């Protein structure tokens, strides 16, 4: 006969042999004892926790000659046939292989007939979440109202993929991960039954790798037995499974905490020498810092950590030398850097850079402590300043008068608002001198012509409003003289009319009463005044003066 692996050899045959899952076992036993077993059961949970095992034990309990009973005998023909997988009335279907609607139709045809030798027909569908939606729909009516001699039992690792319509027709039992202590006791008992001595540290390594799955741990234990022989040690288990010992991870963590980057790099090189998987190494290192954080948080970390007492004592001793803030900051830096290493094309380089960034954290002080220290320093500095100020003699304050602002002489000369400075009046220029003035642009001349035209229009409109003189006011043209046209303007009357108009307008500016001779006399001074501010305007006015002189 071929070798039977531990996972099959040690499969539980009764409810008492089930590892863990005490709540679910008790519920099923009570339902059997009270006759309240539903026609549809669904077991969910991670791999290797006993879903199919519980379904088979339920089939034994229902079809046992002494049953239905919470404790099947395992001696009657029905129990022996179910244990051997030879029962005609037990249909165990793989949902991944028989997932179509046609298989469900065949199943519905078969369950119409009464069981052959047993009391009930038991239908076990493993990995039921692999069925198609059509197959689920075809099963709905039969699952809701099955025949009295049929029981459905489903097992799945992905409960969320099962339709809600199926879940609502079944009783759900969610299996939990098996605890570390229960797994360790179970593996030690199996090793003794096989006649093999195993160290507790080696059992702890296997339990840690099993991660709550009984079948995974049994597969690892079978592999270790083949390698080590009659005596199993922790170092040999680490070699077989490709693990890094806990001491190497601890040395690496302490090197990062102390800032010893050279030691951390040596430990990393040793880890790569073991050929350890990068994902597993990252998980181990982060788990080490997680355990340290829990030891910093709680005085009794044993209630939160599923670790041996020796490891908890070692973590508690390390936690006494470092603050929670420091360990937490280091953990965050490593978490970010190691996550990048997981997706990097050069994971070792990414891990080394993460270690370099982690050792630069140093001892992190909480903000509250820094504020208290700052307040203490400021209070001490304030006392010193008050002592020095009280001991020092009083000094007379010097009043600094603002310096007088110097005004440039050029500004004083140019400012027209200076009261003591009278404007100098230069004699009127002659025609020969006027020709030597600055050249005026054509655009400026055009602007001046437009302005003069506007002034002429205003004067004509004013003359029309005051026709009492009986004469029209005619302005002399700025262009060249044409014949013997003379201005027939009565200067006195026009000046009186203009003054009366200004008096009627309150917002107007009084321009004074100047005659033509007064304007000619003061014209050169006005041109000089304008030249200092608008050279182009002064040149235009000068040209107009020259034209006027030529006309006269």
PDB file of C-alpha atoms in Angstrom, residues 235-470:
ATOM      1  CA  UNK A 235      17.914  24.774  12.825  1.00  0.00           C
ATOM      2  CA  UNK A 236      17.029  21.853  10.584  1.00  0.00           C
ATOM      3  CA  UNK A 237      13.440  23.059  10.256  1.00  0.00           C
ATOM      4  CA  UNK A 238      14.703  26.490   9.192  1.00  0.00           C
ATOM      5  CA  UNK A 239      16.962  24.897   6.590  1.00  0.00           C
ATOM      6  CA  UNK A 240      14.208  22.699   5.181  1.00  0.00           C
ATOM      7  CA  UNK A 241      11.608  25.457   4.976  1.00  0.00           C
ATOM      8  CA  UNK A 242      14.057  28.131   3.799  1.00  0.00           C
ATOM      9  CA  UNK A 243      13.405  30.271   6.853  1.00  0.00           C
ATOM     10  CA  UNK A 244      15.611  32.750   8.653  1.00  0.00           C
ATOM     11  CA  UNK A 245      15.939  32.040  12.315  1.00  0.00           C
ATOM     12  CA  UNK A 246      14.323  34.397  14.756  1.00  0.00           C
ATOM     13  CA  UNK A 247      17.716  35.401  16.098  1.00  0.00           C
ATOM     14  CA  UNK A 248      18.790  36.790  12.719  1.00  0.00           C
ATOM     15  CA  UNK A 249      15.629  38.897  12.456  1.00  0.00           C
ATOM     16  CA  UNK A 250      16.099  40.073  16.046  1.00  0.00           C
ATOM     17  CA  UNK A 251      19.709  41.088  15.390  1.00  0.00           C
ATOM     18  CA  UNK A 252      18.642  42.981  12.283  1.00  0.00           C
ATOM     19  CA  UNK A 253      15.890  44.805  14.173  1.00  0.00           C
ATOM     20  CA  UNK A 254      18.215  45.808  17.009  1.00  0.00           C
ATOM     21  CA  UNK A 255      20.808  47.037  14.504  1.00  0.00           C
ATOM     22  CA  UNK A 256      18.214  49.311  12.906  1.00  0.00           C
ATOM     23  CA  UNK A 257      17.130  50.614  16.307  1.00  0.00           C
ATOM     24  CA  UNK A 258      20.692  51.432  17.375  1.00  0.00           C
ATOM     25  CA  UNK A 259      21.563  52.985  13.999  1.00  0.00           C
ATOM     26  CA  UNK A 260      24.305  50.440  13.211  1.00  0.00           C
ATOM     27  CA  UNK A 261      23.967  50.379   9.425  1.00  0.00           C
ATOM     28  CA  UNK A 262      27.023  48.172   8.823  1.00  0.00           C
ATOM     29  CA  UNK A 263      25.639  45.477  11.091  1.00  0.00           C
ATOM     30  CA  UNK A 264      22.241  45.736   9.420  1.00  0.00           C
ATOM     31  CA  UNK A 265      23.834  45.245   5.998  1.00  0.00           C
ATOM     32  CA  UNK A 266      25.696  42.180   7.253  1.00  0.00           C
ATOM     33  CA  UNK A 267      22.462  40.657   8.523  1.00  0.00           C
ATOM     34  CA  UNK A 268      20.768  41.431   5.205  1.00  0.00           C
ATOM     35  CA  UNK A 269      23.564  39.670   3.333  1.00  0.00           C
ATOM     36  CA  UNK A 270      23.129  36.680   5.614  1.00  0.00           C
ATOM     37  CA  UNK A 271      19.395  36.620   4.876  1.00  0.00           C
ATOM     38  CA  UNK A 272      20.052  36.572   1.137  1.00  0.00           C
ATOM     39  CA  UNK A 273      22.564  33.820   1.700  1.00  0.00           C
ATOM     40  CA  UNK A 274      19.796  31.645   3.091  1.00  0.00           C
ATOM     41  CA  UNK A 275      17.860  32.117  -0.149  1.00  0.00           C
ATOM     42  CA  UNK A 276      14.817  33.374   1.706  1.00  0.00           C
ATOM     43  CA  UNK A 277      11.849  34.666  -0.236  1.00  0.00           C
ATOM     44  CA  UNK A 278      11.786  38.464  -0.222  1.00  0.00           C
ATOM     45  CA  UNK A 279       8.076  38.593   0.604  1.00  0.00           C
ATOM     46  CA  UNK A 280       8.523  36.302   3.574  1.00  0.00           C
ATOM     47  CA  UNK A 281      11.534  38.275   4.806  1.00  0.00           C
ATOM     48  CA  UNK A 282       9.612  41.559   4.672  1.00  0.00           C
ATOM     49  CA  UNK A 283       6.732  39.979   6.554  1.00  0.00           C
ATOM     50  CA  UNK A 284       9.050  38.605   9.242  1.00  0.00           C
ATOM     51  CA  UNK A 285      10.827  41.918   9.800  1.00  0.00           C
ATOM     52  CA  UNK A 286       7.620  43.946   9.987  1.00  0.00           C
ATOM     53  CA  UNK A 287       6.112  41.370  12.340  1.00  0.00           C
ATOM     54  CA  UNK A 288       9.139  41.744  14.618  1.00  0.00           C
ATOM     55  CA  UNK A 289       8.582  45.500  14.884  1.00  0.00           C
ATOM     56  CA  UNK A 290       4.857  44.916  15.376  1.00  0.00           C
ATOM     57  CA  UNK A 291       5.564  42.704  18.370  1.00  0.00           C
ATOM     58  CA  UNK A 292       7.898  45.348  19.762  1.00  0.00           C
ATOM     59  CA  UNK A 293       5.230  48.054  19.395  1.00  0.00           C
ATOM     60  CA  UNK A 294       2.698  45.931  21.293  1.00  0.00           C
ATOM     61  CA  UNK A 295       5.231  45.416  24.063  1.00  0.00           C
ATOM     62  CA  UNK A 296       5.688  49.193  24.262  1.00  0.00           C
ATOM     63  CA  UNK A 297       1.930  49.723  24.417  1.00  0.00           C
ATOM     64  CA  UNK A 298       0.846  47.150  26.971  1.00  0.00           C
ATOM     65  CA  UNK A 299       2.348  45.930  30.206  1.00  0.00           C
ATOM     66  CA  UNK A 300       0.842  42.494  29.524  1.00  0.00           C
ATOM     67  CA  UNK A 301       1.534  41.874  25.815  1.00  0.00           C
ATOM     68  CA  UNK A 302       0.903  38.145  26.176  1.00  0.00           C
ATOM     69  CA  UNK A 303      -2.821  38.792  25.817  1.00  0.00           C
ATOM     70  CA  UNK A 304      -2.278  40.445  22.430  1.00  0.00           C
ATOM     71  CA  UNK A 305       0.633  38.439  21.019  1.00  0.00           C
ATOM     72  CA  UNK A 306       0.459  34.769  20.143  1.00  0.00           C
ATOM     73  CA  UNK A 307       4.111  34.092  21.004  1.00  0.00           C
ATOM     74  CA  UNK A 308       6.065  31.900  23.414  1.00  0.00           C
ATOM     75  CA  UNK A 309       6.851  33.406  26.796  1.00  0.00           C
ATOM     76  CA  UNK A 310      10.580  33.506  26.010  1.00  0.00           C
ATOM     77  CA  UNK A 311       9.985  35.698  22.952  1.00  0.00           C
ATOM     78  CA  UNK A 312       7.616  37.997  24.850  1.00  0.00           C
ATOM     79  CA  UNK A 313      10.191  38.461  27.608  1.00  0.00           C
ATOM     80  CA  UNK A 314      12.878  39.345  25.057  1.00  0.00           C
ATOM     81  CA  UNK A 315      10.629  41.891  23.329  1.00  0.00           C
ATOM     82  CA  UNK A 316       9.654  43.447  26.660  1.00  0.00           C
ATOM     83  CA  UNK A 317      13.305  43.903  27.567  1.00  0.00           C
ATOM     84  CA  UNK A 318      14.049  45.659  24.266  1.00  0.00           C
ATOM     85  CA  UNK A 319      10.964  47.863  24.626  1.00  0.00           C
ATOM     86  CA  UNK A 320      12.293  49.303  27.887  1.00  0.00           C
ATOM     87  CA  UNK A 321      15.145  51.055  26.038  1.00  0.00           C
ATOM     88  CA  UNK A 322      13.108  52.713  23.273  1.00  0.00           C
ATOM     89  CA  UNK A 323      10.062  54.939  23.237  1.00  0.00           C
ATOM     90  CA  UNK A 324       6.894  54.098  21.388  1.00  0.00           C
ATOM     91  CA  UNK A 325       7.330  57.158  19.161  1.00  0.00           C
ATOM     92  CA  UNK A 326      10.760  56.008  17.994  1.00  0.00           C
ATOM     93  CA  UNK A 327       9.663  52.454  17.204  1.00  0.00           C
ATOM     94  CA  UNK A 328       6.523  53.687  15.455  1.00  0.00           C
ATOM     95  CA  UNK A 329       8.457  56.134  13.252  1.00  0.00           C
ATOM     96  CA  UNK A 330      10.960  53.426  12.335  1.00  0.00           C
ATOM     97  CA  UNK A 331       8.149  51.002  11.516  1.00  0.00           C
ATOM     98  CA  UNK A 332       6.480  53.499   9.160  1.00  0.00           C
ATOM     99  CA  UNK A 333       9.729  54.152   7.279  1.00  0.00           C
ATOM    100  CA  UNK A 334      10.417  50.433   6.900  1.00  0.00           C
ATOM    101  CA  UNK A 335       6.841  49.724   5.851  1.00  0.00           C
ATOM    102  CA  UNK A 336       6.996  52.288   3.058  1.00  0.00           C
ATOM    103  CA  UNK A 337      10.445  51.253   1.866  1.00  0.00           C
ATOM    104  CA  UNK A 338       9.835  47.506   2.011  1.00  0.00           C
ATOM    105  CA  UNK A 339       6.549  47.865   0.144  1.00  0.00           C
ATOM    106  CA  UNK A 340       8.467  49.525  -2.698  1.00  0.00           C
ATOM    107  CA  UNK A 341      11.009  46.699  -2.598  1.00  0.00           C
ATOM    108  CA  UNK A 342       8.232  44.172  -3.146  1.00  0.00           C
ATOM    109  CA  UNK A 343       7.442  45.700  -6.570  1.00  0.00           C
ATOM    110  CA  UNK A 344      10.962  46.789  -7.490  1.00  0.00           C
ATOM    111  CA  UNK A 345      13.076  45.134 -10.180  1.00  0.00           C
ATOM    112  CA  UNK A 346      16.029  45.307  -7.741  1.00  0.00           C
ATOM    113  CA  UNK A 347      14.520  44.440  -4.360  1.00  0.00           C
ATOM    114  CA  UNK A 348      17.804  44.217  -2.492  1.00  0.00           C
ATOM    115  CA  UNK A 349      18.794  47.743  -3.505  1.00  0.00           C
ATOM    116  CA  UNK A 350      15.404  49.038  -2.385  1.00  0.00           C
ATOM    117  CA  UNK A 351      15.744  47.250   0.963  1.00  0.00           C
ATOM    118  CA  UNK A 352      19.217  48.699   1.522  1.00  0.00           C
ATOM    119  CA  UNK A 353      17.939  52.217   0.846  1.00  0.00           C
ATOM    120  CA  UNK A 354      15.069  51.590   3.262  1.00  0.00           C
ATOM    121  CA  UNK A 355      17.561  50.544   5.945  1.00  0.00           C
ATOM    122  CA  UNK A 356      19.662  53.669   5.355  1.00  0.00           C
ATOM    123  CA  UNK A 357      16.580  55.843   5.769  1.00  0.00           C
ATOM    124  CA  UNK A 358      15.515  53.946   8.889  1.00  0.00           C
ATOM    125  CA  UNK A 359      18.801  54.327  10.772  1.00  0.00           C
ATOM    126  CA  UNK A 360      18.596  58.110  10.385  1.00  0.00           C
ATOM    127  CA  UNK A 361      15.477  58.329  12.537  1.00  0.00           C
ATOM    128  CA  UNK A 362      17.374  58.296  15.814  1.00  0.00           C
ATOM    129  CA  UNK A 363      15.610  58.806  19.122  1.00  0.00           C
ATOM    130  CA  UNK A 364      12.317  60.551  18.418  1.00  0.00           C
ATOM    131  CA  UNK A 365      11.070  62.781  21.229  1.00  0.00           C
ATOM    132  CA  UNK A 366       7.334  63.381  21.680  1.00  0.00           C
ATOM    133  CA  UNK A 367       6.070  66.871  20.937  1.00  0.00           C
ATOM    134  CA  UNK A 368       4.742  67.269  24.477  1.00  0.00           C
ATOM    135  CA  UNK A 369       8.194  66.690  25.961  1.00  0.00           C
ATOM    136  CA  UNK A 370       9.765  69.152  23.539  1.00  0.00           C
ATOM    137  CA  UNK A 371       7.202  71.811  24.487  1.00  0.00           C
ATOM    138  CA  UNK A 372       7.875  71.286  28.194  1.00  0.00           C
ATOM    139  CA  UNK A 373      11.616  71.620  27.642  1.00  0.00           C
ATOM    140  CA  UNK A 374      11.090  74.735  25.540  1.00  0.00           C
ATOM    141  CA  UNK A 375       8.942  76.322  28.251  1.00  0.00           C
ATOM    142  CA  UNK A 376      11.623  75.555  30.825  1.00  0.00           C
ATOM    143  CA  UNK A 377      14.333  77.143  28.684  1.00  0.00           C
ATOM    144  CA  UNK A 378      12.228  80.238  28.030  1.00  0.00           C
ATOM    145  CA  UNK A 379      11.403  80.610  31.722  1.00  0.00           C
ATOM    146  CA  UNK A 380      15.087  80.404  32.658  1.00  0.00           C
ATOM    147  CA  UNK A 381      16.036  82.885  29.951  1.00  0.00           C
ATOM    148  CA  UNK A 382      13.369  85.316  31.206  1.00  0.00           C
ATOM    149  CA  UNK A 383      14.740  85.205  34.747  1.00  0.00           C
ATOM    150  CA  UNK A 384      18.278  85.885  33.522  1.00  0.00           C
ATOM    151  CA  UNK A 385      17.118  88.866  31.463  1.00  0.00           C
ATOM    152  CA  UNK A 386      15.180  90.345  34.393  1.00  0.00           C
ATOM    153  CA  UNK A 387      18.220  89.917  36.684  1.00  0.00           C
ATOM    154  CA  UNK A 388      20.546  91.614  34.220  1.00  0.00           C
ATOM    155  CA  UNK A 389      18.131  94.472  33.571  1.00  0.00           C
ATOM    156  CA  UNK A 390      17.665  95.142  37.303  1.00  0.00           C
ATOM    157  CA  UNK A 391      21.424  95.163  37.963  1.00  0.00           C
ATOM    158  CA  UNK A 392      22.369  97.396  35.023  1.00  0.00           C
ATOM    159  CA  UNK A 393      22.346 101.258  35.613  1.00  0.00           C
ATOM    160  CA  UNK A 394      19.768 103.324  33.842  1.00  0.00           C
ATOM    161  CA  UNK A 395      20.939 105.067  30.717  1.00  0.00           C
ATOM    162  CA  UNK A 396      19.530 108.257  29.323  1.00  0.00           C
ATOM    163  CA  UNK A 397      17.908 107.782  26.019  1.00  0.00           C
ATOM    164  CA  UNK A 398      19.220 109.939  23.250  1.00  0.00           C
ATOM    165  CA  UNK A 399      16.586 111.639  21.165  1.00  0.00           C
ATOM    166  CA  UNK A 400      17.605 111.547  17.557  1.00  0.00           C
ATOM    167  CA  UNK A 401      16.229 114.418  15.543  1.00  0.00           C
ATOM    168  CA  UNK A 402      15.250 113.583  11.994  1.00  0.00           C
ATOM    169  CA  UNK A 403      17.603 115.033   9.422  1.00  0.00           C
ATOM    170  CA  UNK A 404      16.304 117.874   7.308  1.00  0.00           C
ATOM    171  CA  UNK A 405      15.566 116.904   3.774  1.00  0.00           C
ATOM    172  CA  UNK A 406      17.650 118.718   1.210  1.00  0.00           C
ATOM    173  CA  UNK A 407      15.775 120.011  -1.809  1.00  0.00           C
ATOM    174  CA  UNK A 408      17.844 120.227  -4.978  1.00  0.00           C
ATOM    175  CA  UNK A 409      18.408 123.711  -6.335  1.00  0.00           C
ATOM    176  CA  UNK A 410      17.134 122.679  -9.719  1.00  0.00           C
ATOM    177  CA  UNK A 411      13.770 121.678  -8.237  1.00  0.00           C
ATOM    178  CA  UNK A 412      13.447 125.052  -6.519  1.00  0.00           C
ATOM    179  CA  UNK A 413      14.109 126.883  -9.734  1.00  0.00           C
ATOM    180  CA  UNK A 414      11.633 124.771 -11.734  1.00  0.00           C
ATOM    181  CA  UNK A 415       8.774 124.822  -9.225  1.00  0.00           C
ATOM    182  CA  UNK A 416       6.139 127.422 -10.287  1.00  0.00           C
ATOM    183  CA  UNK A 417       4.568 127.476  -6.830  1.00  0.00           C
ATOM    184  CA  UNK A 418       7.567 129.083  -5.087  1.00  0.00           C
ATOM    185  CA  UNK A 419       6.274 132.430  -3.756  1.00  0.00           C
ATOM    186  CA  UNK A 420       9.554 134.342  -3.585  1.00  0.00           C
ATOM    187  CA  UNK A 421      10.675 133.368  -7.045  1.00  0.00           C
ATOM    188  CA  UNK A 422       9.274 135.551  -9.807  1.00  0.00           C
ATOM    189  CA  UNK A 423       9.161 134.388 -13.358  1.00  0.00           C
ATOM    190  CA  UNK A 424      11.578 136.041 -15.691  1.00  0.00           C
ATOM    191  CA  UNK A 425       9.963 137.637 -18.758  1.00  0.00           C
ATOM    192  CA  UNK A 426      12.071 137.521 -21.870  1.00  0.00           C
ATOM    193  CA  UNK A 427      11.555 139.908 -24.762  1.00  0.00           C
ATOM    194  CA  UNK A 428       9.454 138.685 -27.665  1.00  0.00           C
ATOM    195  CA  UNK A 429      11.427 136.721 -30.215  1.00  0.00           C
ATOM    196  CA  UNK A 430      11.933 138.018 -33.705  1.00  0.00           C
ATOM    197  CA  UNK A 431      11.178 136.143 -36.870  1.00  0.00           C
ATOM    198  CA  UNK A 432      14.796 135.213 -37.532  1.00  0.00           C
ATOM    199  CA  UNK A 433      15.272 133.748 -34.104  1.00  0.00           C
ATOM    200  CA  UNK A 434      12.013 131.828 -34.243  1.00  0.00           C
ATOM    201  CA  UNK A 435      13.216 129.914 -37.263  1.00  0.00           C
ATOM    202  CA  UNK A 436      16.068 128.436 -35.191  1.00  0.00           C
ATOM    203  CA  UNK A 437      13.725 126.722 -32.648  1.00  0.00           C
ATOM    204  CA  UNK A 438      13.206 122.990 -32.323  1.00  0.00           C
ATOM    205  CA  UNK A 439      11.655 121.034 -35.104  1.00  0.00           C
ATOM    206  CA  UNK A 440       8.041 120.183 -34.418  1.00  0.00           C
ATOM    207  CA  UNK A 441       6.562 116.909 -35.546  1.00  0.00           C
ATOM    208  CA  UNK A 442       3.693 116.905 -37.971  1.00  0.00           C
ATOM    209  CA  UNK A 443       1.508 115.013 -35.533  1.00  0.00           C
ATOM    210  CA  UNK A 444       1.917 117.748 -32.889  1.00  0.00           C
ATOM    211  CA  UNK A 445       1.085 120.480 -35.411  1.00  0.00           C
ATOM    212  CA  UNK A 446      -2.071 118.645 -36.383  1.00  0.00           C
ATOM    213  CA  UNK A 447      -3.097 118.385 -32.751  1.00  0.00           C
ATOM    214  CA  UNK A 448      -2.561 122.127 -32.296  1.00  0.00           C
ATOM    215  CA  UNK A 449      -4.601 122.911 -35.408  1.00  0.00           C
ATOM    216  CA  UNK A 450      -7.468 120.814 -34.058  1.00  0.00           C
ATOM    217  CA  UNK A 451      -7.327 122.616 -30.717  1.00  0.00           C
ATOM    218  CA  UNK A 452      -7.353 126.034 -32.392  1.00  0.00           C
ATOM    219  CA  UNK A 453     -10.295 125.017 -34.555  1.00  0.00           C
ATOM    220  CA  UNK A 454     -12.211 124.029 -31.430  1.00  0.00           C
ATOM    221  CA  UNK A 455     -11.437 127.396 -29.791  1.00  0.00           C
ATOM    222  CA  UNK A 456     -12.661 129.225 -32.914  1.00  0.00           C
ATOM    223  CA  UNK A 457     -15.941 127.292 -32.865  1.00  0.00           C
ATOM    224  CA  UNK A 458     -16.483 128.116 -29.215  1.00  0.00           C
ATOM    225  CA  UNK A 459     -15.950 131.832 -29.872  1.00  0.00           C
ATOM    226  CA  UNK A 460     -18.410 131.790 -32.789  1.00  0.00           C
ATOM    227  CA  UNK A 461     -21.024 130.090 -30.632  1.00  0.00           C
ATOM    228  CA  UNK A 462     -20.482 132.676 -27.888  1.00  0.00           C
ATOM    229  CA  UNK A 463     -20.952 135.520 -30.378  1.00  0.00           C
ATOM    230  CA  UNK A 464     -24.225 134.006 -31.587  1.00  0.00           C
ATOM    231  CA  UNK A 465     -25.551 133.846 -28.020  1.00  0.00           C
ATOM    232  CA  UNK A 466     -24.871 137.625 -27.553  1.00  0.00           C
ATOM    233  CA  UNK A 467     -26.122 139.404 -30.734  1.00  0.00           C
ATOM    234  CA  UNK A 468     -26.499 142.779 -28.970  1.00  0.00           C
ATOM    235  CA  UNK A 469     -23.350 144.123 -30.520  1.00  0.00           C
ATOM    236  CA  UNK A 470     -24.850 143.594 -33.969  1.00  0.00           C
TER     237      UNK A 470
END
